[in-house]
Coordinates of C-alpha atoms in Angstrom, one line a residue:
Chain A
X1 CA 120.0 80.1 121.3
X2 CA 123.9 80.6 121.3
X3 CA 124.2 80.4 125.4
X4 CA 121.3 79.3 128.0
X5 CA 119.9 81.7 129.5
X6 CA 117.0 80.3 131.4
X7 CA 115.7 83.3 132.7
X8 CA 115.1 85.0 129.6
X9 CA 113.8 82.3 128.0
X10 CA 110.9 82.4 130.5
X11 CA 110.4 85.6 130.2
X12 CA 110.2 85.0 126.6
X13 CA 107.5 83.0 126.7
X14 CA 105.5 84.4 129.3
X15 CA 105.4 87.3 127.2
X16 CA 105.0 85.6 124.3
X17 CA 101.9 84.3 125.9
X18 CA 100.6 87.3 127.0
X19 CA 100.7 89.1 123.8
X20 CA 98.9 86.4 122.1
X21 CA 95.9 86.5 124.7
X22 CA 96.1 90.6 124.4
X23 CA 95.7 90.3 120.9
X24 CA 93.3 87.9 120.9
X25 CA 91.3 88.9 123.8
X26 CA 88.9 91.4 121.2
X27 CA 87.9 88.7 118.6
X28 CA 87.3 86.1 122.2
X29 CA 85.1 88.7 123.8
X30 CA 83.3 89.1 120.5
X31 CA 82.9 84.7 120.6
X32 CA 82.1 84.4 123.9
X33 CA 79.2 87.8 123.5
X34 CA 77.6 86.2 120.6
X35 CA 76.8 82.7 122.2
X36 CA 75.2 84.6 124.6
X37 CA 71.4 85.2 125.1
X38 CA 70.3 89.3 125.2
X39 CA 69.5 89.4 129.7
X40 CA 73.0 87.7 130.2
X41 CA 74.7 90.3 127.6
X42 CA 73.7 93.5 128.9
X43 CA 75.0 92.5 132.2
X44 CA 77.4 94.1 133.7
X45 CA 80.3 93.5 133.3
X46 CA 78.9 90.0 130.9
X47 CA 80.0 86.9 132.2
X48 CA 83.1 85.0 130.7
X49 CA 81.6 82.2 130.1
X50 CA 80.2 81.0 126.9
X51 CA 76.4 80.6 126.6
X52 CA 74.7 78.3 123.9
X53 CA 72.6 81.4 122.1
X54 CA 75.6 81.1 119.5
X55 CA 73.4 79.8 116.2
X56 CA 70.4 81.5 117.5
X57 CA 72.2 84.9 117.7
X58 CA 73.8 84.3 114.4
X59 CA 70.3 83.0 112.6
X60 CA 69.0 85.9 114.3
X61 CA 71.9 88.3 112.5
X62 CA 72.1 86.9 109.8
X63 CA 68.1 87.6 108.7
X64 CA 68.2 91.2 110.5
X65 CA 71.7 92.3 108.7
X66 CA 70.7 90.8 105.2
X67 CA 74.0 88.8 105.8
X68 CA 73.1 86.2 103.1
X69 CA 72.9 89.0 100.8
X70 CA 76.0 91.6 101.8
X71 CA 78.4 88.2 102.7
X72 CA 77.6 87.0 98.6
X73 CA 78.5 90.8 97.2
X74 CA 81.7 90.9 99.7
X75 CA 82.5 87.8 98.1
X76 CA 81.9 88.7 94.2
X77 CA 83.7 92.0 95.5
X78 CA 86.4 90.2 96.7
X79 CA 86.9 87.8 93.8
X80 CA 86.4 90.0 91.4
X81 CA 89.3 92.9 92.3
X82 CA 91.8 89.7 93.3
X83 CA 90.7 88.1 89.8
X84 CA 90.6 91.3 87.8
X85 CA 93.9 92.8 89.7
X86 CA 96.1 89.9 89.2
X87 CA 95.0 89.4 85.3
X88 CA 95.5 92.4 84.6
X89 CA 98.9 93.3 86.1
X90 CA 100.5 89.9 84.5
X91 CA 99.4 91.2 80.9
X92 CA 100.5 94.9 81.9
X93 CA 104.1 93.4 83.4
X94 CA 104.4 90.9 80.4
X95 CA 103.6 93.9 78.2
X96 CA 106.5 95.6 79.8
X97 CA 109.1 93.1 80.4
X98 CA 109.0 90.8 77.5
X99 CA 108.0 93.3 75.0
X100 CA 109.9 96.7 73.0
X101 CA 108.0 100.0 72.4
X102 CA 108.5 103.6 72.6
X103 CA 106.1 104.4 75.4
X104 CA 107.2 100.9 77.5
X105 CA 108.9 103.6 80.1
X106 CA 106.0 106.2 80.0
X107 CA 103.4 103.1 80.2
X108 CA 105.9 102.1 83.3
X109 CA 105.5 105.4 85.0
X110 CA 101.9 106.3 84.8
X111 CA 101.3 102.9 86.1
X112 CA 103.7 103.8 88.8
X113 CA 102.6 107.0 89.8
X114 CA 99.3 105.5 90.9
X115 CA 100.4 104.4 93.9
X116 CA 100.2 107.4 95.4
X117 CA 96.5 108.1 94.4
X118 CA 94.9 106.3 97.0
X119 CA 91.5 106.2 96.1
X120 CA 90.8 108.4 99.8
X121 CA 92.8 111.2 98.4
X122 CA 90.0 111.5 95.1
X123 CA 86.9 110.4 96.6
X124 CA 84.6 113.2 94.9
X125 CA 85.9 113.1 91.5
X126 CA 86.5 109.4 91.3
X127 CA 82.1 109.2 92.5
X128 CA 81.4 111.4 90.0
X129 CA 83.2 109.2 87.4
X130 CA 81.6 106.3 88.6
X131 CA 78.3 107.8 88.8
X132 CA 78.7 108.7 84.6
X133 CA 81.0 106.8 82.6
X134 CA 80.5 108.5 80.2
X135 CA 81.1 112.1 81.6
X136 CA 84.0 113.2 79.8
X137 CA 82.8 111.8 76.6
X138 CA 79.5 114.2 77.1
X139 CA 82.1 117.3 78.2
X140 CA 83.6 116.9 74.8
X141 CA 80.3 116.8 72.9
X142 CA 79.0 119.7 74.5
X143 CA 83.0 121.7 73.5
X144 CA 82.1 120.2 70.1
X145 CA 78.5 122.0 69.9
X146 CA 77.5 118.5 68.3
X147 CA 73.8 119.4 69.9
X148 CA 73.5 122.2 67.9
X149 CA 74.9 120.8 64.1
X150 CA 72.6 117.4 65.4
X151 CA 69.8 120.1 66.0
X152 CA 70.5 122.1 62.8
X153 CA 70.1 118.6 60.7
X154 CA 67.2 117.2 62.5
X155 CA 65.6 120.7 61.8
X156 CA 64.6 120.4 66.0
X157 CA 66.1 121.1 69.6
X158 CA 67.7 117.5 70.0
X159 CA 69.7 116.8 73.6
X160 CA 72.2 114.6 73.5
X161 CA 72.5 112.9 77.0
X162 CA 75.9 110.4 77.2
X163 CA 75.1 107.8 81.3
X164 CA 76.5 105.1 82.2
X165 CA 76.2 104.4 85.8
X166 CA 78.3 102.0 87.7
X167 CA 76.3 103.3 91.2
X168 CA 74.7 100.2 92.9
X169 CA 76.4 97.7 90.2
X170 CA 79.2 95.0 91.2
X171 CA 81.1 96.7 88.4
X172 CA 81.2 99.8 90.2
X173 CA 82.7 98.0 93.1
X174 CA 84.8 96.3 90.9
X175 CA 86.5 98.3 88.3
X176 CA 87.8 101.3 90.2
X177 CA 89.7 99.3 92.8
X178 CA 91.2 96.6 89.9
X179 CA 94.2 98.6 88.4
X180 CA 96.9 98.3 90.9
X181 CA 101.0 99.2 90.9
X182 CA 102.0 97.0 93.6
X183 CA 101.0 93.5 91.6
X184 CA 102.2 95.2 88.4
X185 CA 105.5 96.1 89.7
X186 CA 105.8 92.8 91.9
X187 CA 105.2 90.6 88.7
X188 CA 107.9 92.9 87.0
X189 CA 110.4 92.2 89.4
X190 CA 109.7 88.2 89.1
X191 CA 110.5 88.6 85.4
X192 CA 113.5 90.0 85.9
X193 CA 114.6 87.3 87.3
X194 CA 113.4 84.7 85.3
X195 CA 116.8 83.5 82.7
X196 CA 117.1 84.8 79.6
X197 CA 117.3 81.7 77.7
X198 CA 113.6 80.5 78.6
X199 CA 112.4 83.1 76.2
X200 CA 115.5 82.5 73.8
X201 CA 114.2 78.8 73.3
X202 CA 110.6 79.3 72.9
X203 CA 111.3 81.6 70.4
X204 CA 113.9 79.4 68.8
X205 CA 110.9 76.6 69.0
X206 CA 108.5 78.9 67.2
X207 CA 106.5 79.8 70.1
X208 CA 104.3 83.0 70.2
X209 CA 104.1 85.5 72.5
X210 CA 100.9 84.3 73.9
X211 CA 102.0 80.7 74.2
X212 CA 105.2 81.6 75.8
X213 CA 102.9 83.8 78.1
X214 CA 100.7 80.9 78.9
X215 CA 102.9 77.6 79.1
X216 CA 106.2 79.5 80.5
X217 CA 105.1 82.4 82.1
X218 CA 102.4 81.6 84.5
X219 CA 103.0 78.5 85.7
X220 CA 106.5 79.8 86.8
X221 CA 104.4 82.6 88.7
X222 CA 102.3 80.4 90.6
X223 CA 103.8 81.2 93.6
X224 CA 103.3 84.9 93.6
X225 CA 100.1 84.5 92.3
X226 CA 99.0 83.1 95.3
X227 CA 100.4 85.2 97.3
X228 CA 98.7 87.8 95.5
X229 CA 95.3 86.0 95.8
X230 CA 95.6 86.2 99.7
X231 CA 96.6 89.4 100.1
X232 CA 94.2 91.1 97.5
X233 CA 91.4 88.8 98.3
X234 CA 91.7 90.2 102.3
X235 CA 92.1 94.0 100.7
X236 CA 88.8 93.4 99.0
X237 CA 86.8 92.0 101.5
X238 CA 87.8 94.4 103.4
X239 CA 87.2 97.4 101.9
X240 CA 85.1 100.4 103.6
X241 CA 85.6 103.6 101.8
X242 CA 84.9 103.2 98.3
X243 CA 81.4 100.8 98.9
X244 CA 80.2 103.2 101.0
X245 CA 80.5 105.6 98.7
X246 CA 78.9 104.2 95.6
X247 CA 76.4 101.3 97.2
X248 CA 72.9 103.4 98.1
X249 CA 70.9 100.3 98.1
X250 CA 71.1 97.8 100.9
X251 CA 70.9 94.9 98.6
X252 CA 74.5 95.8 96.7
X253 CA 76.3 97.0 100.1
X254 CA 78.9 94.6 101.3
X255 CA 79.3 93.1 104.7
X256 CA 81.8 95.0 106.8
X257 CA 79.3 98.2 105.7
X258 CA 76.3 96.6 106.6
X259 CA 77.3 95.2 109.7
X260 CA 77.3 98.9 110.9
X261 CA 73.3 98.2 111.3
X262 CA 73.8 95.7 113.6
X263 CA 75.5 97.8 116.2
X264 CA 73.1 99.1 118.8
X265 CA 72.3 103.1 118.8
X266 CA 71.8 104.5 122.6
X267 CA 68.3 104.2 122.0
X268 CA 67.5 100.5 120.6
X269 CA 68.2 97.7 123.5
X270 CA 71.7 96.5 123.7
X271 CA 71.7 94.1 121.2
X272 CA 75.5 93.2 121.3
X273 CA 75.2 89.6 120.9
X274 CA 73.4 89.8 117.5
X275 CA 76.0 92.4 116.6
X276 CA 79.1 90.3 117.9
X277 CA 77.8 86.7 116.1
X278 CA 77.3 89.1 112.8
X279 CA 80.8 90.5 113.0
X280 CA 81.8 86.7 113.2
X281 CA 80.4 85.6 110.2
X282 CA 82.3 89.1 108.4
X283 CA 85.3 88.7 110.0
X284 CA 85.6 84.4 109.2
X285 CA 86.0 84.6 105.6
X286 CA 89.5 86.3 105.3
X287 CA 90.2 85.3 108.6
X288 CA 90.4 81.5 107.3
X289 CA 92.4 82.7 104.3
X290 CA 95.1 83.9 105.6
X291 CA 95.3 81.3 108.1
X292 CA 95.4 78.6 105.8
X293 CA 97.6 80.2 103.5
X294 CA 100.1 81.5 105.7
X295 CA 102.8 80.5 103.8
X296 CA 101.7 82.7 100.4
X297 CA 100.4 85.6 102.5
X298 CA 103.8 86.2 104.6
X299 CA 106.2 85.5 101.1
X300 CA 103.5 87.6 99.0
X301 CA 103.7 90.5 101.9
X302 CA 107.4 90.9 102.9
X303 CA 108.1 90.1 99.0
X304 CA 105.2 92.6 97.6
X305 CA 106.6 95.6 99.9
X306 CA 110.4 94.8 99.2
Chain B
X1 CA 114.8 100.7 82.9
X2 CA 116.1 97.7 83.4
X3 CA 115.2 95.7 80.3
X4 CA 115.7 91.9 79.2
X5 CA 117.6 91.5 75.7
X6 CA 115.1 89.1 74.0
X7 CA 112.0 90.1 73.2
X8 CA 109.1 89.6 71.5
X9 CA 108.5 91.9 68.8
X10 CA 104.8 92.5 68.3
X11 CA 104.4 96.1 69.0
X12 CA 100.3 95.9 68.5
X13 CA 100.1 92.8 70.8
X14 CA 102.5 95.3 73.6
X15 CA 99.8 97.8 73.4
X16 CA 96.8 95.3 73.1
X17 CA 97.8 93.6 76.9
X18 CA 98.6 96.9 78.9
X19 CA 95.9 98.6 77.5
X20 CA 93.1 97.2 80.0
X21 CA 95.8 98.6 82.6
X22 CA 96.0 101.6 81.0
X23 CA 92.1 102.3 80.3
X24 CA 91.5 101.7 84.2
X25 CA 94.7 103.7 85.3
X26 CA 93.1 106.5 83.0
X27 CA 89.9 106.2 84.1
X28 CA 90.0 106.0 87.7
X29 CA 93.0 107.3 88.9
X30 CA 94.4 110.5 86.4
X31 CA 91.0 111.7 85.1
X32 CA 89.8 112.1 89.0
X33 CA 92.9 113.4 90.5
X34 CA 93.0 116.2 87.2
X35 CA 89.3 117.0 87.9
X36 CA 90.2 116.9 91.7
X37 CA 93.0 119.2 91.1
X38 CA 90.9 121.4 89.3
X39 CA 88.3 122.0 91.4
X40 CA 90.4 123.0 94.1
X41 CA 91.1 125.8 92.4
X42 CA 87.2 126.7 92.0
X43 CA 84.5 127.5 93.7
X44 CA 81.1 126.3 92.6
X45 CA 77.4 126.9 93.9
X46 CA 75.9 124.6 96.1
X47 CA 74.1 122.5 92.8
X48 CA 76.9 122.6 91.1
X49 CA 75.7 124.8 88.4
X50 CA 78.2 127.6 88.4
X51 CA 81.7 127.6 89.2
X52 CA 84.2 130.4 89.2
X53 CA 88.0 129.7 89.1
X54 CA 89.5 131.7 92.2
X55 CA 93.2 130.5 92.4
X56 CA 94.6 129.6 95.5
X57 CA 91.8 130.9 98.0
X58 CA 90.3 127.7 98.7
X59 CA 93.5 126.6 100.1
X60 CA 94.1 130.2 101.9
X61 CA 90.8 129.9 103.5
X62 CA 91.8 126.2 104.3
X63 CA 94.9 127.0 106.1
X64 CA 93.2 130.1 108.0
X65 CA 90.2 127.5 109.1
X66 CA 91.1 126.7 113.0
X67 CA 88.7 123.9 112.6
X68 CA 91.5 122.3 109.5
X69 CA 94.3 123.0 111.4
X70 CA 92.7 121.4 114.3
X71 CA 92.4 118.2 112.1
X72 CA 95.9 118.6 111.0
X73 CA 97.1 118.5 114.6
X74 CA 94.5 115.1 115.5
X75 CA 95.6 113.5 112.6
X76 CA 99.5 113.8 113.8
X77 CA 98.8 112.8 117.3
X78 CA 96.3 109.9 115.9
X79 CA 99.3 108.6 113.4
X80 CA 102.2 109.5 116.0
X81 CA 100.6 107.0 119.0
X82 CA 99.3 104.7 116.6
X83 CA 102.9 104.0 115.3
X84 CA 104.4 103.7 118.4
X85 CA 102.3 101.4 120.0
X86 CA 101.8 99.4 117.2
X87 CA 105.4 99.4 116.1
X88 CA 107.0 98.8 119.4
X89 CA 104.0 96.0 120.2
X90 CA 104.9 94.0 116.9
X91 CA 108.7 94.4 117.3
X92 CA 108.5 93.6 120.7
X93 CA 106.5 90.2 120.1
X94 CA 108.6 89.8 116.8
X95 CA 111.7 88.8 118.7
X96 CA 110.0 87.3 121.3
X97 CA 108.9 84.9 118.7
X98 CA 112.5 84.9 117.0
X99 CA 113.8 83.6 120.1
X100 CA 110.9 81.4 120.9
X101 CA 112.9 78.7 118.3
X102 CA 110.3 75.9 118.5
X103 CA 107.3 77.6 118.9
X104 CA 108.0 80.2 115.9
X105 CA 105.3 79.0 113.7
X106 CA 102.5 78.4 116.2
X107 CA 103.3 82.1 117.7
X108 CA 102.9 83.2 113.9
X109 CA 100.3 81.9 113.5
X110 CA 98.3 83.2 116.6
X111 CA 99.4 86.7 115.8
X112 CA 99.1 86.9 112.2
X113 CA 95.4 86.8 112.3
X114 CA 94.4 90.7 113.3
X115 CA 95.5 91.8 109.6
X116 CA 92.5 90.1 108.1
X117 CA 90.0 92.0 110.5
X118 CA 89.0 95.2 109.0
X119 CA 89.5 98.5 110.0
X120 CA 86.1 98.8 110.2
X121 CA 85.5 95.7 112.3
X122 CA 88.6 96.5 114.5
X123 CA 86.9 99.6 115.5
X124 CA 83.6 97.8 116.5
X125 CA 85.0 95.4 118.5
X126 CA 87.0 97.6 120.4
X127 CA 84.0 99.6 120.9
X128 CA 82.5 97.0 122.1
X129 CA 85.2 96.2 124.8
X130 CA 85.1 100.2 126.0
X131 CA 81.8 100.6 125.5
X132 CA 80.4 103.1 129.0
X133 CA 77.8 101.1 129.9
X134 CA 78.6 97.1 128.8
X135 CA 82.0 97.6 127.5
X136 CA 84.2 95.0 129.8
X137 CA 87.5 96.9 129.5
X138 CA 85.5 100.1 130.4
X139 CA 84.3 99.0 133.6
X140 CA 87.3 97.8 134.5
X141 CA 88.8 101.1 134.0
X142 CA 86.5 102.4 136.2
X143 CA 86.3 100.5 139.0
X144 CA 89.9 100.1 139.4
X145 CA 91.5 103.5 138.1
X146 CA 88.2 105.2 139.4
X147 CA 87.9 106.7 135.7
X148 CA 85.0 107.9 134.5
X149 CA 85.7 106.4 131.3
X150 CA 83.1 107.4 128.0
X151 CA 84.8 107.7 124.8
X152 CA 81.1 108.4 123.6
X153 CA 81.5 111.5 125.1
X154 CA 85.3 112.8 126.2
X155 CA 87.1 113.8 123.2
X156 CA 90.3 111.9 125.2
X157 CA 88.9 108.7 125.7
X158 CA 87.2 108.7 121.9
X159 CA 90.4 109.5 120.6
X160 CA 92.2 106.5 122.7
X161 CA 89.5 103.8 121.9
X162 CA 90.4 104.6 118.0
X163 CA 94.0 104.7 118.8
X164 CA 93.9 101.4 120.7
X165 CA 91.8 100.0 117.6
X166 CA 93.9 101.1 114.8
X167 CA 97.0 99.7 116.7
X168 CA 95.8 96.6 117.4
X169 CA 94.6 95.4 113.6
X170 CA 98.5 97.5 112.5
X171 CA 100.4 95.0 115.3
X172 CA 100.1 92.1 113.3
X173 CA 101.3 93.6 110.3
X174 CA 104.4 95.3 112.1
X175 CA 104.9 91.7 113.5
X176 CA 105.4 89.7 110.1
X177 CA 107.6 92.4 108.8
X178 CA 109.7 92.0 111.6
X179 CA 109.8 88.7 112.0
X180 CA 111.2 88.3 108.3
X181 CA 113.5 90.5 108.8
X182 CA 114.9 89.1 112.1
X183 CA 115.3 86.0 110.6
X184 CA 117.2 87.3 107.7
X185 CA 120.3 88.5 110.0
X186 CA 122.9 85.9 109.5
X187 CA 123.1 84.0 113.3
X188 CA 126.9 84.1 112.3
X189 CA 127.1 87.9 113.2
X190 CA 124.8 87.1 116.7
X191 CA 127.3 84.3 117.6
X192 CA 130.6 86.1 117.2
X193 CA 129.4 88.3 119.7
X194 CA 128.0 86.3 122.0
X195 CA 131.1 84.7 121.8
X196 CA 132.7 88.4 122.6
X197 CA 130.8 87.9 125.3
X198 CA 128.2 90.5 124.7
X199 CA 125.1 90.0 126.4
X200 CA 121.5 89.2 124.6
X201 CA 120.3 92.7 125.3
X202 CA 123.6 94.1 124.1
X203 CA 123.4 92.1 121.3
X204 CA 120.1 93.7 120.4
X205 CA 121.1 97.0 120.3
X206 CA 124.3 96.6 119.1
X207 CA 123.7 94.4 116.3
X208 CA 120.1 93.6 115.5
X209 CA 118.3 96.7 116.0
X210 CA 120.8 98.9 113.1
X211 CA 120.4 95.9 111.0
X212 CA 116.6 95.9 111.7
X213 CA 116.7 99.8 111.0
X214 CA 115.6 99.4 106.8
X215 CA 112.7 97.3 107.7
X216 CA 112.1 100.0 110.9
X217 CA 112.2 102.9 108.4
X218 CA 109.3 100.6 105.7
X219 CA 107.0 99.8 108.8
X220 CA 106.6 103.4 109.9
X221 CA 106.5 104.8 106.7
X222 CA 103.8 101.8 106.1
X223 CA 101.6 102.7 109.8
X224 CA 101.8 106.0 108.7
X225 CA 100.1 105.5 105.4
X226 CA 97.6 103.3 107.1
X227 CA 97.1 105.6 110.0
X228 CA 96.4 108.7 107.3
X229 CA 93.9 106.6 104.9
X230 CA 92.7 103.2 106.1
X231 CA 92.2 104.1 109.5
X232 CA 88.7 106.6 107.5
X233 CA 87.0 102.8 108.6
X234 CA 87.2 102.7 112.0
X235 CA 86.5 106.4 112.3
X236 CA 83.7 106.1 110.1
X237 CA 82.4 102.9 112.0
X238 CA 82.8 104.2 115.8
X239 CA 82.9 108.0 116.4
X240 CA 82.1 109.6 113.1
X241 CA 84.7 112.4 113.8
X242 CA 83.0 113.2 116.7
X243 CA 83.0 114.0 119.8
X244 CA 83.0 117.3 118.6
X245 CA 85.4 116.9 115.8
X246 CA 88.0 115.1 118.4
X247 CA 88.8 112.2 115.9
X248 CA 88.5 114.4 113.1
X249 CA 91.2 113.1 110.9
X250 CA 92.3 114.7 107.8
X251 CA 91.3 111.8 105.4
X252 CA 87.5 111.7 107.2
X253 CA 87.4 115.5 107.2
X254 CA 88.2 115.3 103.6
X255 CA 84.9 112.6 103.4
X256 CA 82.9 114.4 105.5
X257 CA 82.8 118.1 103.9
X258 CA 82.8 116.6 100.1
X259 CA 80.2 114.0 100.5
X260 CA 77.9 115.5 103.6
X261 CA 78.6 119.4 103.5
X262 CA 78.9 119.3 99.9
X263 CA 81.5 121.9 99.9
X264 CA 83.6 120.9 96.6
X265 CA 86.1 123.6 96.6
X266 CA 87.7 123.0 100.0
X267 CA 87.1 119.2 100.0
X268 CA 89.0 119.1 96.5
X269 CA 92.0 121.1 98.1
X270 CA 92.1 118.8 101.1
X271 CA 92.1 115.9 98.9
X272 CA 95.2 117.9 97.0
X273 CA 96.9 118.4 100.3
X274 CA 96.7 114.8 101.0
X275 CA 97.9 113.9 97.7
X276 CA 101.0 116.0 98.0
X277 CA 101.5 114.2 101.1
X278 CA 101.5 111.1 100.3
X279 CA 104.1 111.8 97.3
X280 CA 106.0 113.3 99.9
X281 CA 105.8 109.7 101.9
X282 CA 106.6 107.6 98.4
X283 CA 109.7 109.6 97.3
X284 CA 111.2 108.9 101.0
X285 CA 110.2 105.0 100.4
X286 CA 111.9 105.3 97.2
X287 CA 115.5 107.0 98.7
X288 CA 115.3 104.4 101.3
X289 CA 115.0 101.3 99.2
X290 CA 117.8 102.8 96.9
X291 CA 119.7 102.7 100.2
X292 CA 118.7 99.6 100.9
X293 CA 119.8 98.1 97.7
X294 CA 123.6 99.8 98.3
X295 CA 122.9 98.3 102.2
X296 CA 122.7 94.5 101.4
X297 CA 124.4 94.6 97.9

């Protein structure tokens, strides 16, 4: 502090405490609700003193919402997206920075432009693509009239249908969200700051490109990787639109989507205690990741957007 | 483009390494985007069996549709309110946390976690708080202000609810950036101004605030992108565009018309409009990044 400003200091702390309480209130309220039995939670207004039903409610939410399966799906999806994005981007950035080829700039521009194509603006065609990965191939097939050629050879009518659906599959949940312009961009920026001499020395020692990649580049990128692990895990866990579209089977959906079934509709008894117990379970993993890896998370977030 | 002077020569390997990224990008980004653009110029029958090329009819119909125009208005109001609320709260809390020297790390921990809450869940939490029959905040509002608060029936209340849920989630994100921006401002500048007798408020408005303007711009752009696209989860989980279409923001309407209404032509045209919008925002962002580089360099 530059000078003594006791009044302003007091105001600072009061404002911060109020801010923290206001920001924390929704989750605090959810925690209290999750500990109460039905007759308490449906009292108007709900008491603000926690009850002792937390474990009972969690168990109820777990079975009613099939949360075990869905949390597992969320976990697979979030980890798949995280690992996929980081691996694909590391390779991509390595190729763009450490090799010289004609289409390098084009490749980078192609990847970079996807920043402007969030899944929300290409909902229907991306869904069609996932519903049948071979759709475009089938189009080519039909355009070339290959069916009739085959039929002519075979002497009877043959129709070829190419189909590979990603609906209700882990691949479908993960793959379309795996390419990432921001990760590639971040790794590229970082690689560009690595001294030239390292690569020179590695080459002089006769290291192959992949040896250089695994032994030098990846260890040097550890901090960046850690930061991206946090950000992408939270991103993957919290995805909404894509899993909503691509999964129809309750067993394949993610926890964030599945939670909706626990929210009482006007006709149901007001089972908000169950809904909130479920909410806590679904919120917990990403919140823990952010809190425990705060240092990397902030670093990654601030650097990523620069 | 920037490049290294020292590089490897094996072109085959270079293409092989970048191939996964290219395949995924082409399959799930470019092909669908192109398909979307093409079908925005087509009219197809409900079964998707026949489609005819109709030039700009989808777009013309779109901008003649009062529901679409209403959705544009709703989106602007929604994004504007979310930006105003979450940016002002984020900036206020960050400057307070920055002042509270000893507790910066602790306050950061206590304010950062809503970032990890999914937008849809943020919506559910706020629905519980603002539920007309059970929500503690709703009951309090009704008792203290004598309001007839009901976000399930009233358009105005529903809008307020989704704005609150989206802003709440976004405060922590903005807070992180503002705090980082504030901590990057050289202490010597502030001290020099203090020695010249500038009060803390004066210092904030004349020094901190202008130096923070690049962060401010960035945060504004990101908040608008968030409220345009990611708040889909809030809307879908809580109001489903209702009541009476009062929270039907553009991205929800794309989904509704495309997936529920199966009006592919119109939905595609709406997607293209959104795509153009985000291209515009991204260009804006880049102009700003360039300026910022000159600024600090």
